[in-house]
mmCIF file of C-alpha atoms in Angstrom:
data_model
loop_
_atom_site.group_PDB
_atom_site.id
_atom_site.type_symbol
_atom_site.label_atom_id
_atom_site.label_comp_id
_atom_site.label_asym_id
_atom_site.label_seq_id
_atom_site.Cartn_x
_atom_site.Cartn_y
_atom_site.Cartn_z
ATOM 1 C CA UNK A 1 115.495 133.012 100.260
ATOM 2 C CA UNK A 2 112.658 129.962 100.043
ATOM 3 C CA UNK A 3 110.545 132.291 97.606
ATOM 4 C CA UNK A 4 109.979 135.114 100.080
ATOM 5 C CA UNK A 5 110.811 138.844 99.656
ATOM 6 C CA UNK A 6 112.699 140.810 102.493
ATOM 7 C CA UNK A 7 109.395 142.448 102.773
ATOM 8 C CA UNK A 8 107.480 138.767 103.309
ATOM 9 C CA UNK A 9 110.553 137.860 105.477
ATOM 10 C CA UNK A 10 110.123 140.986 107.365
ATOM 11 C CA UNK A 11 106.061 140.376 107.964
ATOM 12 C CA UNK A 12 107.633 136.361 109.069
ATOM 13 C CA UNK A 13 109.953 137.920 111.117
ATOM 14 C CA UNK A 14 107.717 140.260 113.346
ATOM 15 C CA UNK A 15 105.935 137.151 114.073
ATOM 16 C CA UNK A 16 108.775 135.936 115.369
ATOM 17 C CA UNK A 17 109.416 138.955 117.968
ATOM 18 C CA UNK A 18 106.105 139.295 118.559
ATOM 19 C CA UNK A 19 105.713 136.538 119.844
ATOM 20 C CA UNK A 20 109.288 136.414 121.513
ATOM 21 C CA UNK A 21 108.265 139.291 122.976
ATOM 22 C CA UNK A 22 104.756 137.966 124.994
ATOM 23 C CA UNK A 23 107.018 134.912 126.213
ATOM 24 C CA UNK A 24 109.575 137.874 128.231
ATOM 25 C CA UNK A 25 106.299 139.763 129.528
ATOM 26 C CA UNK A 26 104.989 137.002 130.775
ATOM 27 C CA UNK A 27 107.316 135.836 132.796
ATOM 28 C CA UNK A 28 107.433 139.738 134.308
ATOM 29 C CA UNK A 29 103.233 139.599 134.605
ATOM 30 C CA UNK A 30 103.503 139.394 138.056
ATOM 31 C CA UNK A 31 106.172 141.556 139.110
ATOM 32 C CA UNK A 32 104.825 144.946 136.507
ATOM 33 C CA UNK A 33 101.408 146.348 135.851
ATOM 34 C CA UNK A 34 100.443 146.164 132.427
ATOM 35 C CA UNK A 35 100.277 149.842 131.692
ATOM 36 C CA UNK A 36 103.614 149.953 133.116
ATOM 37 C CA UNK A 37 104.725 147.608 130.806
ATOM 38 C CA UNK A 38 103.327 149.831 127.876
ATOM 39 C CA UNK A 39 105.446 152.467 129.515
ATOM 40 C CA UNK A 40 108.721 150.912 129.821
ATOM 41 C CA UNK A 41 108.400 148.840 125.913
ATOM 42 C CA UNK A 42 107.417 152.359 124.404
ATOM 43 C CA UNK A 43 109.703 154.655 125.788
ATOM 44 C CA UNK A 44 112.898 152.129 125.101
ATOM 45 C CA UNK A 45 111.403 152.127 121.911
ATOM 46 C CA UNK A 46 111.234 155.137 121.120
ATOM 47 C CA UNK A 47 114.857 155.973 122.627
ATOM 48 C CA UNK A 48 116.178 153.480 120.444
ATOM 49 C CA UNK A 49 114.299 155.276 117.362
ATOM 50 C CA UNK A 50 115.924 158.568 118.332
ATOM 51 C CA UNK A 51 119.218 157.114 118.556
ATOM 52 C CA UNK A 52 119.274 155.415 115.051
ATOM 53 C CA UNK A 53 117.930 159.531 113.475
ATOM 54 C CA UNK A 54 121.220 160.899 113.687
ATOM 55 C CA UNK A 55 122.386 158.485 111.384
ATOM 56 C CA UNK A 56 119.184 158.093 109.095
ATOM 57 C CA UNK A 57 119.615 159.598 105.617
ATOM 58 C CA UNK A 58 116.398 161.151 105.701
ATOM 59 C CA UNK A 59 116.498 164.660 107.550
ATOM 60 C CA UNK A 60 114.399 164.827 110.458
ATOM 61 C CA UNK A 61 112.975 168.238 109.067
ATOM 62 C CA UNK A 62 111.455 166.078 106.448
ATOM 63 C CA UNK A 63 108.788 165.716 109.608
ATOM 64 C CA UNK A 64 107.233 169.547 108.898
ATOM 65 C CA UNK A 65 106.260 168.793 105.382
ATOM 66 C CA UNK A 66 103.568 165.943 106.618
ATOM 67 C CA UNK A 67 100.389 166.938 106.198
ATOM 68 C CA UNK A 68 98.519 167.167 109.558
ATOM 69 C CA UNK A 69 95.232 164.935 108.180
ATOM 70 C CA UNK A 70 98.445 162.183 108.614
ATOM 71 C CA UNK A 71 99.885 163.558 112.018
ATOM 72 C CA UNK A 72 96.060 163.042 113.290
ATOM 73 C CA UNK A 73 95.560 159.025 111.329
ATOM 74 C CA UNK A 74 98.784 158.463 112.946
ATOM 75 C CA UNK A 75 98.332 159.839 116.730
ATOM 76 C CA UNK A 76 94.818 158.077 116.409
ATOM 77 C CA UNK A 77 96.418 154.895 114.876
ATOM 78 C CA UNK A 78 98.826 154.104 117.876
ATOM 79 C CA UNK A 79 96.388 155.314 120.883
ATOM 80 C CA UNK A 80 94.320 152.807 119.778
ATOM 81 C CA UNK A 81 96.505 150.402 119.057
ATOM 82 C CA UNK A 82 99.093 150.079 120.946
ATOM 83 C CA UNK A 83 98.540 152.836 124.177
ATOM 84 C CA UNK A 84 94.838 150.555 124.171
ATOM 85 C CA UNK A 85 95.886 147.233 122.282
ATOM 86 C CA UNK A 86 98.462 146.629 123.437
ATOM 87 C CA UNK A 87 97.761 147.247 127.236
ATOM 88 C CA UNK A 88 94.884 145.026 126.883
ATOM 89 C CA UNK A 89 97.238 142.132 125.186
ATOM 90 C CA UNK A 90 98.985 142.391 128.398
ATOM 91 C CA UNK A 91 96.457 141.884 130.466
ATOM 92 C CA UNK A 92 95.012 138.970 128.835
ATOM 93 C CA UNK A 93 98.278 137.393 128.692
ATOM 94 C CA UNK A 94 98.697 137.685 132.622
ATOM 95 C CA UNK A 95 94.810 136.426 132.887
ATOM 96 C CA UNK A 96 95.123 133.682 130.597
ATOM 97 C CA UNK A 97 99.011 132.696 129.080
ATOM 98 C CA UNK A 98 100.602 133.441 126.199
ATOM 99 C CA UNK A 99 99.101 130.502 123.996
ATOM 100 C CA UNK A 100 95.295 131.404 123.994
ATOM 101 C CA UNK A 101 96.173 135.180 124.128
ATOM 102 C CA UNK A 102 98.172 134.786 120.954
ATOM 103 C CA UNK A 103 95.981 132.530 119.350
ATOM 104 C CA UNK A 104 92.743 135.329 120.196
ATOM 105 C CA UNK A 105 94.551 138.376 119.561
ATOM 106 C CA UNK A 106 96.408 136.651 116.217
ATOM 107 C CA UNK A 107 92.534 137.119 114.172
ATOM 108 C CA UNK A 108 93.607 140.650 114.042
ATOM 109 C CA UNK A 109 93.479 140.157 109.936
ATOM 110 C CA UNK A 110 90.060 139.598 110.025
ATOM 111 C CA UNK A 111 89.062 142.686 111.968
ATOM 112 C CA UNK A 112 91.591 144.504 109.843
ATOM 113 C CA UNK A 113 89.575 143.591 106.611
ATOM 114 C CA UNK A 114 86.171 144.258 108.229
ATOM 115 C CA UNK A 115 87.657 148.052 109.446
ATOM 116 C CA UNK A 116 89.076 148.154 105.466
ATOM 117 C CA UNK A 117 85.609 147.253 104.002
ATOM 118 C CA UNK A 118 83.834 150.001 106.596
ATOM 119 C CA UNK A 119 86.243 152.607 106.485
ATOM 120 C CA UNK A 120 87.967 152.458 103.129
ATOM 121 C CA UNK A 121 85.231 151.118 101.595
ATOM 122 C CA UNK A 122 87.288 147.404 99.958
ATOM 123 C CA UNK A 123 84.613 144.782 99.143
ATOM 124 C CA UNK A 124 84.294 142.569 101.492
ATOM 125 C CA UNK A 125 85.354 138.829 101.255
ATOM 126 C CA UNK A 126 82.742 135.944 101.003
ATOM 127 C CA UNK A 127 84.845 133.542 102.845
ATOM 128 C CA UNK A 128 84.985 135.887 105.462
ATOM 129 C CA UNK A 129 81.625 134.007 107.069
ATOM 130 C CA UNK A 130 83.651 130.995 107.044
ATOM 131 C CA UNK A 131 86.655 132.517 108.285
ATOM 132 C CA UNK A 132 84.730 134.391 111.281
ATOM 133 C CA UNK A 133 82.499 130.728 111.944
ATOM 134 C CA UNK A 134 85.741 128.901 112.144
ATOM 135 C CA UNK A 135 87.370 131.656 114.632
ATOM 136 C CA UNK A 136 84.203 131.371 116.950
ATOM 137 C CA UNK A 137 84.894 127.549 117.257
ATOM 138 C CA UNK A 138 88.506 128.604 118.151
ATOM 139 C CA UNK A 139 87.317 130.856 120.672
ATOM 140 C CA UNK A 140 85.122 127.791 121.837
ATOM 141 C CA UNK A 141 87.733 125.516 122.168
ATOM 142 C CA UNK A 142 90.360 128.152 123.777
ATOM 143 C CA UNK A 143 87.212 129.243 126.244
ATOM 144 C CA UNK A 144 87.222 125.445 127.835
ATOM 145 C CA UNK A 145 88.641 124.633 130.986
ATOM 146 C CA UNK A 146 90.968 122.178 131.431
ATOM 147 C CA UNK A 147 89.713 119.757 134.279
ATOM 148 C CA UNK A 148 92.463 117.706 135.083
ATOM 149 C CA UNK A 149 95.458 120.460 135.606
ATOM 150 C CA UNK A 150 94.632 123.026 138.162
ATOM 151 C CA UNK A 151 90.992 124.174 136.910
ATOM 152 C CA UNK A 152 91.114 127.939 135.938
ATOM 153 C CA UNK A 153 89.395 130.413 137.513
ATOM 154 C CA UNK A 154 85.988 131.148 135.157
ATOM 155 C CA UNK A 155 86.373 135.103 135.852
ATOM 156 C CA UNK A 156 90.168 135.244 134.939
ATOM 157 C CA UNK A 157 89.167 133.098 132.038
ATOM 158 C CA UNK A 158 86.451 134.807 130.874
ATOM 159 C CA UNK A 159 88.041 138.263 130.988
ATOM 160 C CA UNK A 160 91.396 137.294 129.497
ATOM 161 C CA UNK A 161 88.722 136.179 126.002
ATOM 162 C CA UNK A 162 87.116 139.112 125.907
ATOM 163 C CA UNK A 163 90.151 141.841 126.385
ATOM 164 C CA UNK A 164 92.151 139.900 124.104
ATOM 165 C CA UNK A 165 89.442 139.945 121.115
ATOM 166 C CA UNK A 166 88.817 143.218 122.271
ATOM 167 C CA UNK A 167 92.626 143.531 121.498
ATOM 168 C CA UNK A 168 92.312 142.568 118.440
ATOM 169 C CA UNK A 169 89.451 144.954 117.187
ATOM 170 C CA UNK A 170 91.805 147.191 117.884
ATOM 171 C CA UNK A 171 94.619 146.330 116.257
ATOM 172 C CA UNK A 172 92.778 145.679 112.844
ATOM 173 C CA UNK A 173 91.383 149.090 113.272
ATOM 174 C CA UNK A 174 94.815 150.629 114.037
ATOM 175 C CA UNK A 175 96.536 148.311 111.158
ATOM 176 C CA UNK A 176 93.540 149.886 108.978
ATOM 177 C CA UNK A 177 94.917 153.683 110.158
ATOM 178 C CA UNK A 178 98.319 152.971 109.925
ATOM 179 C CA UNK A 179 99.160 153.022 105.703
ATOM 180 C CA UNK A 180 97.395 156.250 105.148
ATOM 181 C CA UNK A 181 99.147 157.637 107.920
ATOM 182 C CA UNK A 182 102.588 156.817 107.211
ATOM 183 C CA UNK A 183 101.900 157.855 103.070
ATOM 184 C CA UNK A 184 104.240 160.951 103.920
ATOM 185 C CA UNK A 185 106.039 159.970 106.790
ATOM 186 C CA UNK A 186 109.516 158.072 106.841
ATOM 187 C CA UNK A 187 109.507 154.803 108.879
ATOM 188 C CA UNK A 188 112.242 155.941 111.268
ATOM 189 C CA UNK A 189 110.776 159.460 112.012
ATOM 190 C CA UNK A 190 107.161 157.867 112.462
ATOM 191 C CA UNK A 191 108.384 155.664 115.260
ATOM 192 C CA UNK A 192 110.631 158.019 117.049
ATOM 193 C CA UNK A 193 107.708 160.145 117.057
ATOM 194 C CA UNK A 194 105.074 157.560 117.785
ATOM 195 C CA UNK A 195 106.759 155.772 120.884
ATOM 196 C CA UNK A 196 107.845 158.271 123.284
ATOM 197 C CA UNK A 197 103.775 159.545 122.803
ATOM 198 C CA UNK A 198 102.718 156.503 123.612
ATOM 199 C CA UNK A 199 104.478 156.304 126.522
ATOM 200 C CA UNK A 200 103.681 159.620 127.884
ATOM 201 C CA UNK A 201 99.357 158.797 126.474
ATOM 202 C CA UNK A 202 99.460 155.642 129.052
ATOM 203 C CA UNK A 203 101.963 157.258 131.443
ATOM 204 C CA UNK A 204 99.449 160.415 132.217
ATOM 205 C CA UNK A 205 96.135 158.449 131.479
ATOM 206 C CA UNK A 206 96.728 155.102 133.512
ATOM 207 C CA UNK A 207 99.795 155.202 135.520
ATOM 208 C CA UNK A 208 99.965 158.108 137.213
ATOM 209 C CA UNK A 209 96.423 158.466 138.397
ATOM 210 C CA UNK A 210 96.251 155.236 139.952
ATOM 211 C CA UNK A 211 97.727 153.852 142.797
ATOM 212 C CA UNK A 212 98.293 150.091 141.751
ATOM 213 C CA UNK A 213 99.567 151.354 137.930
ATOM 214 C CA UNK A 214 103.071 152.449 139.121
ATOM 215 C CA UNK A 215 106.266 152.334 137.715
ATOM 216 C CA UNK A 216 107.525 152.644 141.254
ATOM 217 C CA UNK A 217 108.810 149.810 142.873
ATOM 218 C CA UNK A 218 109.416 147.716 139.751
ATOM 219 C CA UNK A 219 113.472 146.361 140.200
ATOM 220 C CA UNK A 220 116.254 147.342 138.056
ATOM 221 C CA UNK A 221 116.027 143.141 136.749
ATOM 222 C CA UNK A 222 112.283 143.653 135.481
ATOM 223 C CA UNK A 223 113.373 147.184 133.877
ATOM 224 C CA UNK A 224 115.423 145.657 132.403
ATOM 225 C CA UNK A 225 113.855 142.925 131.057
ATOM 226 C CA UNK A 226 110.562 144.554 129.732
ATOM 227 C CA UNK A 227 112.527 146.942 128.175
ATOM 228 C CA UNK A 228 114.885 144.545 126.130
ATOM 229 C CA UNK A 229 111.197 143.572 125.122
ATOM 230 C CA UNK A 230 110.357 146.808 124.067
ATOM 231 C CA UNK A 231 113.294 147.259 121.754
ATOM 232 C CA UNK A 232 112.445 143.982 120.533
ATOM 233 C CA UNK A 233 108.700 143.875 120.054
ATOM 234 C CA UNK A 234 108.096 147.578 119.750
ATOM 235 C CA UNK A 235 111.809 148.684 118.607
ATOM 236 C CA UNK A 236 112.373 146.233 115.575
ATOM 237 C CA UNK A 237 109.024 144.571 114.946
ATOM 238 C CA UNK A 238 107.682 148.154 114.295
ATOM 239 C CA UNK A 239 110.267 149.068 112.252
ATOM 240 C CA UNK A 240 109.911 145.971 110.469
ATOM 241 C CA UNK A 241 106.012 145.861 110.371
ATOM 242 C CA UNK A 242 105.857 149.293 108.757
ATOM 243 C CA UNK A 243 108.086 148.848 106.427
ATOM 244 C CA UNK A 244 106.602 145.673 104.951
ATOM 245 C CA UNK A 245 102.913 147.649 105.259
ATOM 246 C CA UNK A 246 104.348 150.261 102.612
ATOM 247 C CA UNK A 247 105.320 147.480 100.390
ATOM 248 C CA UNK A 248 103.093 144.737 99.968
ATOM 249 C CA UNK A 249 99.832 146.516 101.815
ATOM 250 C CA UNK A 250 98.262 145.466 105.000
ATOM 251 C CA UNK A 251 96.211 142.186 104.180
ATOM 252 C CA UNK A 252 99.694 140.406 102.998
ATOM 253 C CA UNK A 253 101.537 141.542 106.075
ATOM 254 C CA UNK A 254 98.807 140.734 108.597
ATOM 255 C CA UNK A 255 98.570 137.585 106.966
ATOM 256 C CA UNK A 256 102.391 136.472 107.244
ATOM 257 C CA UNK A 257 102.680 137.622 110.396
ATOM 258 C CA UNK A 258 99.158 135.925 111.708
ATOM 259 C CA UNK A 259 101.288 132.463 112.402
ATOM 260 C CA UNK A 260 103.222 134.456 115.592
ATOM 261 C CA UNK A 261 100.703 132.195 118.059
ATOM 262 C CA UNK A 262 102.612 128.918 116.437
ATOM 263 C CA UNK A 263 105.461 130.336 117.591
ATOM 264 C CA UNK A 264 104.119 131.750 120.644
ATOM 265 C CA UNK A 265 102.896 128.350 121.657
ATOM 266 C CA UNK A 266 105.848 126.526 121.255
ATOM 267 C CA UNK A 267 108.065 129.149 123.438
ATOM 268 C CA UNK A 268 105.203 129.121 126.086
ATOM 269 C CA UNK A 269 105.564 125.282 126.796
ATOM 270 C CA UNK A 270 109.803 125.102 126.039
ATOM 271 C CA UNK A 271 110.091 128.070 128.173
ATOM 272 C CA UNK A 272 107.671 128.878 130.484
ATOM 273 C CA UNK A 273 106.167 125.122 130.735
ATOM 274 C CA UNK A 274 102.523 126.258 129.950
ATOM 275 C CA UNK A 275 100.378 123.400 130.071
ATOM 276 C CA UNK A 276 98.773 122.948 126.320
ATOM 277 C CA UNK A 277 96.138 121.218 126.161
ATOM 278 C CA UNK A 278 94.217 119.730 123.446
ATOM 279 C CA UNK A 279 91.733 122.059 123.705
ATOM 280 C CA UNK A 280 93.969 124.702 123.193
ATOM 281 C CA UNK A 281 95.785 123.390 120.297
ATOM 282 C CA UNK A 282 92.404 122.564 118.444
ATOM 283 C CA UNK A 283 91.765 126.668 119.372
ATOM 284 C CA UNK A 284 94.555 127.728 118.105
ATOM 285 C CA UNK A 285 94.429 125.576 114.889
ATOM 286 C CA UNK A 286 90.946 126.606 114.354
ATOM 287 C CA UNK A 287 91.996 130.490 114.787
ATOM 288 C CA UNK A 288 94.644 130.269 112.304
ATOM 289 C CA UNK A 289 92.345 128.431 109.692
ATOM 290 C CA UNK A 290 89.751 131.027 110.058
ATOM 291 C CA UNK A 291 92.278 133.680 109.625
ATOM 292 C CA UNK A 292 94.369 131.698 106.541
ATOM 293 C CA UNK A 293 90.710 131.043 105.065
ATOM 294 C CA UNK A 294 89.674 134.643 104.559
ATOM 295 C CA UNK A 295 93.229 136.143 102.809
#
């Protein structure tokens, strides 16, 4: 279907929930913590994982012959990622919207390349100067304020930038963890194993220690809500985003998937009216070229 292979289509399609995904937590920013979030997305992840393993060809026992160097890339793959990332994408989405969040976060491939060339030891790129120069004049332009709609508060602004690159160190660094890990490891069994951990990592490290993190007091409607985003963004996506990483590597999947703040964008404004400014859009634009530049 128009040249692409399911694994290209699946890398197009996590964009697609990814960034489907930001546009539901948004709109529930206000009403759930972001570690709770992270609780309620993994753990109706992971419940939808162990539903499908009954049914999955592979036998679960299949889980004792992985080698425990893997069980350790993989524990160490999603804390950071996703028990750390992801929290921090949430955050920065509440601080600063889903269109600059996306936009800063969606660089992820070129942290994923500099974490290859460090830890794996793949030469790195030359255009990856001009790749990184044109991402720091996307962070310009998404750092501006916009003075004629309802100035921003510097702080909130400032601090959504920096936890949302911060984000996306992560993420390139968990992408980078994530093949080696899964070498022995069937899709299915790695996320039924990886999600409800997750959720009990953030659960016992943020939530229950502190006294605004709570899943208490959240309604049935937001529970609801953030967890049909869970099965969505950490349910499918995952399922889809691993699979295409054991076919066509990381670079090509981070690279397909790098256009989810397009989409995010354009469900930000038809959905939740998010003002876009000019500013943004150049931002954005300037991201994705720096990105598209260096694969």
């Amino acid at each position: 279907m128009y040249g692409f292979s399911p694994p290209e289509l699946a890398s197009l399609c996590c964009a697609f929930l990814w960034a489907f995904s930001g546009m539901i937590l948004r709109s529930q920013s206000h009403q759930v913590t972001p570690a709770a979030m992270n609780v309620i997305r993994c753990g109706v992840a992971g419940a939808l994982f162990w539903c499908i393993v009954p049914f999955h060809p592979a036998p679960l026992s299949d889980l004792a012959l992985v080698p425990w160097r893997d069980w350790a890339l993989l524990v160490a793959s999603f804390t950071i990622g996703i028990a750390v990332g992801d929290t921090l994408y949430m955050i920065s989405i509440k601080e600063i919207g889903i269109s600059r969040t996306m936009a800063l976060t969606g660089v992820f491939p070129l942290t994923t390349i500099a974490w290859e060339a460090l830890l794996l030891g793949n030469p790195l790129q030359t255009t990856l100067l001009l790749g990184s120069l044109l991402v720091v004049g996307g962070v310009y332009f998404l750092s501006l304020k916009d003075q004629k709609n309802a100035p921003q508060d510097s702080a909130h602004l400032r601090r959504g930038i920096l936890v949302a690159l911060f984000a996306a160190v992560l993420w390139g660094l968990s992408a980078t963890l994530l093949k080696p890990a899964t070498a022995n490891m069937d899709i299915v069994h790695a996320n039924a194993t990886r999600m409800p951990l997750i959720a009990l990592i953030v659960y016992l490290a943020r939530v229950r220690p502190s006294s605004q993190e709570t899943l208490r007091g959240v309604s049935l409607k937001s529970f609801a809500v953030v967890g049909f985003s869970g099965a969505l963004g950490m349910g499918l996506s995952a399922y889809l985003f691993i699979y295409a990483i054991g076919e066509i590597g990381v670079a090509k999947v981070v690279t397909l998937s790098s256009i989810s703040p397009l989409f995010g964008m354009a469900m930000a404004v038809v959905f939740l009216k998010e003002k876009v400014t000019w500013q943004v859009m150049v931002g954005v634009g300037l991201c994705l070229a720096g990105v598209w530049t260096v694969i």
